[in-house]
């Protein structure tokens, strides 16, 4: 079966990522992996204390990297924890580090046979990354990575969902995806 254009496997939705019925949800964590506020806090609350117990075994995670755990009480059986860059004005490799979060999360997903996954707007909250820029990087990186995995005949991912919590993020991500489709 010809692999659908990667962009056609991307979906922008509005909602709470902890409700997503996918194989894996991605957490916008910090380098300790010991929880926090925002989506990190929501995921830990929904998953229950076993998630933190497993995270404690992981020894943290450097910015741009990703690690995987079970989802416990979440509908999603897996959680991929990735650490986005703190926005410092754009001259500290923030774009590249954010892109690595998406690439490394997808690599882990493929390694674990994950076929559907959901991303939040990594770094676009507390970490202050400009939302439009974060959305463009997210969509461009995921589309390029899906294209590569299809080309290498590795098991491909069927769908990637960008789950936007706020109305504004939903609008921004929808615009970014439609612009990418028009290119
Ligand atoms: N579902 C989906 N998206 C959510 C949810 C949720 N339940 N809660 C928050 N978000 C959105 C925010 O609105 C924002 O658009 O996730 C995006 C990322 O925001 P943060 O959670 O603040 O993540 P980030 O900017 O990457 O900062 C990470 O915040 O919570 C701490 O421990 C975390 O130190 C780390 C830092």
Short mmCIF file of C-alpha atoms and ligand atoms in Angstrom, two decimals:
data_model
loop_
_atom_site.label_atom_id
_atom_site.label_comp_id
_atom_site.label_asym_id
_atom_site.label_seq_id
_atom_site.Cartn_x
_atom_site.Cartn_y
_atom_site.Cartn_z
CA UNK A 1 0.00 0.00 0.00
CA UNK A 2 1.55 3.32 -0.97
CA UNK A 3 2.35 5.32 2.12
CA UNK A 4 0.09 8.34 2.43
CA UNK A 5 1.76 11.72 2.15
CA UNK A 6 3.17 12.28 5.64
CA UNK A 7 1.24 15.52 6.01
CA UNK A 8 -2.00 13.57 5.52
CA UNK A 9 -1.12 11.55 8.61
CA UNK A 10 -0.99 14.67 10.76
CA UNK A 11 -4.07 15.89 12.61
CA UNK A 12 -4.62 19.00 14.73
CA UNK A 13 -7.19 18.64 17.49
CA UNK A 14 -8.21 20.68 20.53
CA UNK A 15 -8.45 19.00 23.89
CA UNK A 16 -6.71 17.45 26.86
CA UNK A 17 -3.90 15.08 25.85
CA UNK A 18 -4.57 12.87 28.90
CA UNK A 19 -7.85 11.82 27.25
CA UNK A 20 -6.24 10.76 23.98
CA UNK A 21 -6.94 7.16 22.94
CA UNK A 22 -3.63 6.61 21.13
CA UNK A 23 -0.73 4.17 21.53
CA UNK A 24 1.44 6.89 23.12
CA UNK A 25 1.13 10.44 24.36
CA UNK A 26 4.16 12.69 24.53
CA UNK A 27 4.90 14.61 27.72
CA UNK A 28 6.58 18.04 27.72
CA UNK A 29 8.75 17.25 30.72
CA UNK A 30 11.77 18.81 32.40
CA UNK A 31 15.23 17.27 32.68
CA UNK A 32 14.50 15.73 36.09
CA UNK A 33 11.51 13.75 34.69
CA UNK A 34 10.04 14.09 38.18
CA UNK A 35 6.90 15.97 37.16
CA UNK A 36 5.91 19.61 37.13
CA UNK A 37 3.03 21.82 36.12
CA UNK A 38 1.32 22.25 32.75
CA UNK A 39 0.90 19.15 30.61
CA UNK A 40 3.55 17.35 32.72
CA UNK A 41 1.42 17.82 35.82
CA UNK A 42 -1.76 16.79 34.02
CA UNK A 43 -0.16 13.60 32.70
CA UNK A 44 1.22 12.60 36.10
CA UNK A 45 -2.11 13.29 37.79
CA UNK A 46 -3.99 11.19 35.23
CA UNK A 47 -1.43 8.35 35.09
CA UNK A 48 -1.16 7.99 38.86
CA UNK A 49 1.84 7.53 41.16
CA UNK A 50 3.28 4.54 39.30
CA UNK A 51 4.32 6.88 36.50
CA UNK A 52 6.53 8.90 38.83
CA UNK A 53 7.90 5.69 40.34
CA UNK A 54 9.01 4.52 36.89
CA UNK A 55 10.35 7.98 35.99
CA UNK A 56 12.51 7.94 39.09
CA UNK A 57 14.35 4.93 37.61
CA UNK A 58 15.24 6.79 34.41
CA UNK A 59 17.90 9.15 35.77
CA UNK A 60 16.52 12.23 34.06
CA UNK A 61 16.59 13.25 30.39
CA UNK A 62 18.72 15.88 28.62
CA UNK A 63 16.99 18.62 26.62
CA UNK A 64 16.11 17.39 23.12
CA UNK A 65 16.16 13.74 24.15
CA UNK A 66 13.23 11.42 24.89
CA UNK A 67 12.54 8.44 27.16
CA UNK A 68 9.56 6.09 27.30
CA UNK A 69 7.47 4.69 30.15
CA UNK A 70 4.17 2.89 30.58
CA UNK A 71 0.99 4.98 30.75
CA UNK A 72 -0.54 3.27 33.84
CA UNK A 73 -3.98 4.84 34.49
CA UNK A 74 -3.93 6.82 31.23
CA UNK A 75 -5.92 5.52 28.24
CA UNK A 76 -2.61 5.53 26.33
CA UNK A 77 -0.43 2.48 27.17
CA UNK A 78 2.80 4.48 26.65
CA UNK A 79 4.13 7.91 27.59
CA UNK A 80 7.12 9.35 25.74
CA UNK A 81 8.77 11.99 27.91
CA UNK A 82 10.75 14.63 26.03
CA UNK A 83 12.40 17.81 27.29
CA UNK A 84 11.99 20.91 25.18
CA UNK A 85 14.34 23.89 25.21
CA UNK A 86 13.64 26.98 27.30
CA UNK A 87 13.23 29.91 24.89
CA UNK A 88 16.20 32.29 25.33
CA UNK A 89 15.64 34.57 22.36
CA UNK A 90 16.45 32.16 19.54
CA UNK A 91 20.25 32.29 19.55
CA UNK A 92 20.83 29.21 21.72
CA UNK A 93 19.95 26.43 19.24
CA UNK A 94 16.35 26.40 20.51
CA UNK A 95 14.93 25.54 17.08
CA UNK A 96 17.26 22.55 16.65
CA UNK A 97 16.66 21.31 20.20
CA UNK A 98 12.89 21.51 19.76
CA UNK A 99 13.15 19.67 16.45
CA UNK A 100 15.18 16.94 18.17
CA UNK A 101 12.33 16.45 20.69
CA UNK A 102 9.96 15.52 17.86
CA UNK A 103 12.52 13.41 15.96
CA UNK A 104 13.67 11.49 19.05
CA UNK A 105 10.08 10.93 20.24
CA UNK A 106 9.16 9.46 16.83
CA UNK A 107 12.28 7.27 16.80
CA UNK A 108 11.29 5.82 20.18
CA UNK A 109 7.73 5.32 18.94
CA UNK A 110 8.90 3.36 15.87
CA UNK A 111 11.24 1.25 18.05
CA UNK A 112 8.25 0.28 20.22
CA UNK A 113 5.86 -0.45 17.36
CA UNK A 114 3.73 2.57 18.27
CA UNK A 115 1.43 3.51 15.39
CA UNK A 116 -0.59 6.44 16.78
CA UNK A 117 0.69 9.15 19.02
CA UNK A 118 -0.25 12.58 20.35
CA UNK A 119 2.03 15.57 20.95
CA UNK A 120 1.36 18.67 23.04
CA UNK A 121 2.84 22.02 21.99
CA UNK A 122 6.26 21.26 23.45
CA UNK A 123 8.06 24.28 24.97
CA UNK A 124 5.23 26.67 23.98
CA UNK A 125 3.97 27.07 27.57
CA UNK A 126 6.17 27.69 30.60
CA UNK A 127 9.30 27.39 28.46
CA UNK A 128 8.20 30.43 26.47
CA UNK A 129 8.88 29.25 22.91
CA UNK A 130 6.89 31.46 20.47
CA UNK A 131 3.80 29.43 19.59
CA UNK A 132 3.79 30.01 15.82
CA UNK A 133 7.46 29.08 15.56
CA UNK A 134 6.98 26.01 17.77
CA UNK A 135 4.03 24.85 15.65
CA UNK A 136 5.96 25.24 12.39
CA UNK A 137 8.92 23.30 13.77
CA UNK A 138 6.63 20.57 15.14
CA UNK A 139 4.80 20.04 11.85
CA UNK A 140 7.86 20.31 9.59
CA UNK A 141 9.94 17.94 11.75
CA UNK A 142 7.21 15.32 12.14
CA UNK A 143 6.39 15.36 8.41
CA UNK A 144 10.07 15.04 7.45
CA UNK A 145 10.64 12.22 9.96
CA UNK A 146 7.57 10.26 8.82
CA UNK A 147 8.81 10.61 5.26
CA UNK A 148 12.21 9.15 6.23
CA UNK A 149 10.79 6.19 8.17
CA UNK A 150 8.52 5.37 5.22
CA UNK A 151 11.48 5.57 2.83
CA UNK A 152 13.56 3.23 5.05
CA UNK A 153 10.73 0.72 5.10
CA UNK A 154 10.73 0.80 8.90
CA UNK A 155 7.31 0.23 10.42
CA UNK A 156 5.53 3.51 9.81
CA UNK A 157 3.38 5.54 12.08
CA UNK A 158 -0.24 5.75 10.97
CA UNK A 159 -1.23 9.02 12.65
CA UNK A 160 0.30 11.85 14.67
CA UNK A 161 -2.11 14.10 16.58
CA UNK A 162 -1.16 17.60 17.73
CA UNK A 163 -3.36 18.17 20.78
CA UNK A 164 -3.87 21.87 21.45
CA UNK A 165 -5.14 22.86 24.87
CA UNK A 166 -6.09 26.51 24.18
CA UNK A 167 -8.19 28.05 21.41
CA UNK A 168 -5.17 30.09 20.32
CA UNK A 169 -2.91 27.07 20.04
CA UNK A 170 -5.60 25.27 18.05
CA UNK A 171 -5.85 28.16 15.58
CA UNK A 172 -2.08 28.49 15.27
CA UNK A 173 -1.53 24.76 14.69
CA UNK A 174 -4.38 24.55 12.16
CA UNK A 175 -2.89 27.46 10.23
CA UNK A 176 0.58 25.94 10.34
CA UNK A 177 -0.69 22.58 9.06
CA UNK A 178 -2.78 24.09 6.24
CA UNK A 179 0.18 26.23 5.16
CA UNK A 180 2.39 23.13 5.09
CA UNK A 181 -0.24 21.30 3.00
CA UNK A 182 -0.40 24.20 0.54
CA UNK A 183 3.35 24.15 -0.09
N1 LIG B 1 -3.27 18.65 27.25
C1 LIG B 1 -2.65 19.19 26.15
N2 LIG B 1 -1.87 20.29 26.21
C2 LIG B 1 -1.73 20.88 27.42
C3 LIG B 1 -2.32 20.37 28.61
C4 LIG B 1 -3.12 19.21 28.48
N3 LIG B 1 -3.73 18.65 29.55
N4 LIG B 1 -1.96 21.19 29.66
C5 LIG B 1 -1.19 22.16 29.13
N5 LIG B 1 -1.05 21.99 27.79
C6 LIG B 1 -0.34 22.82 26.82
C7 LIG B 1 -0.04 24.24 27.21
O1 LIG B 1 -1.18 25.06 27.02
C8 LIG B 1 1.08 24.56 26.23
O2 LIG B 1 0.52 24.95 24.98
O3 LIG B 1 0.94 22.23 26.63
C9 LIG B 1 1.79 23.21 26.05
C10 LIG B 1 3.15 23.12 26.73
O4 LIG B 1 3.10 23.87 27.94
P1 LIG B 1 3.83 23.36 29.28
O5 LIG B 1 3.07 22.24 29.85
O6 LIG B 1 4.05 24.57 30.12
O7 LIG B 1 5.23 22.77 28.77
P2 LIG B 1 6.58 23.51 28.36
O8 LIG B 1 6.34 24.89 27.83
O9 LIG B 1 7.29 22.52 27.48
O10 LIG B 1 7.35 23.66 29.75
C11 LIG B 1 7.83 22.49 30.36
O11 LIG B 1 6.74 23.01 32.42
O12 LIG B 1 5.23 21.69 33.51
C12 LIG B 1 6.54 22.05 33.46
O13 LIG B 1 7.69 20.08 34.22
C13 LIG B 1 7.44 20.89 33.09
O14 LIG B 1 9.42 22.09 33.66
C14 LIG B 1 8.63 21.62 32.58
C15 LIG B 1 8.03 22.80 31.84
#
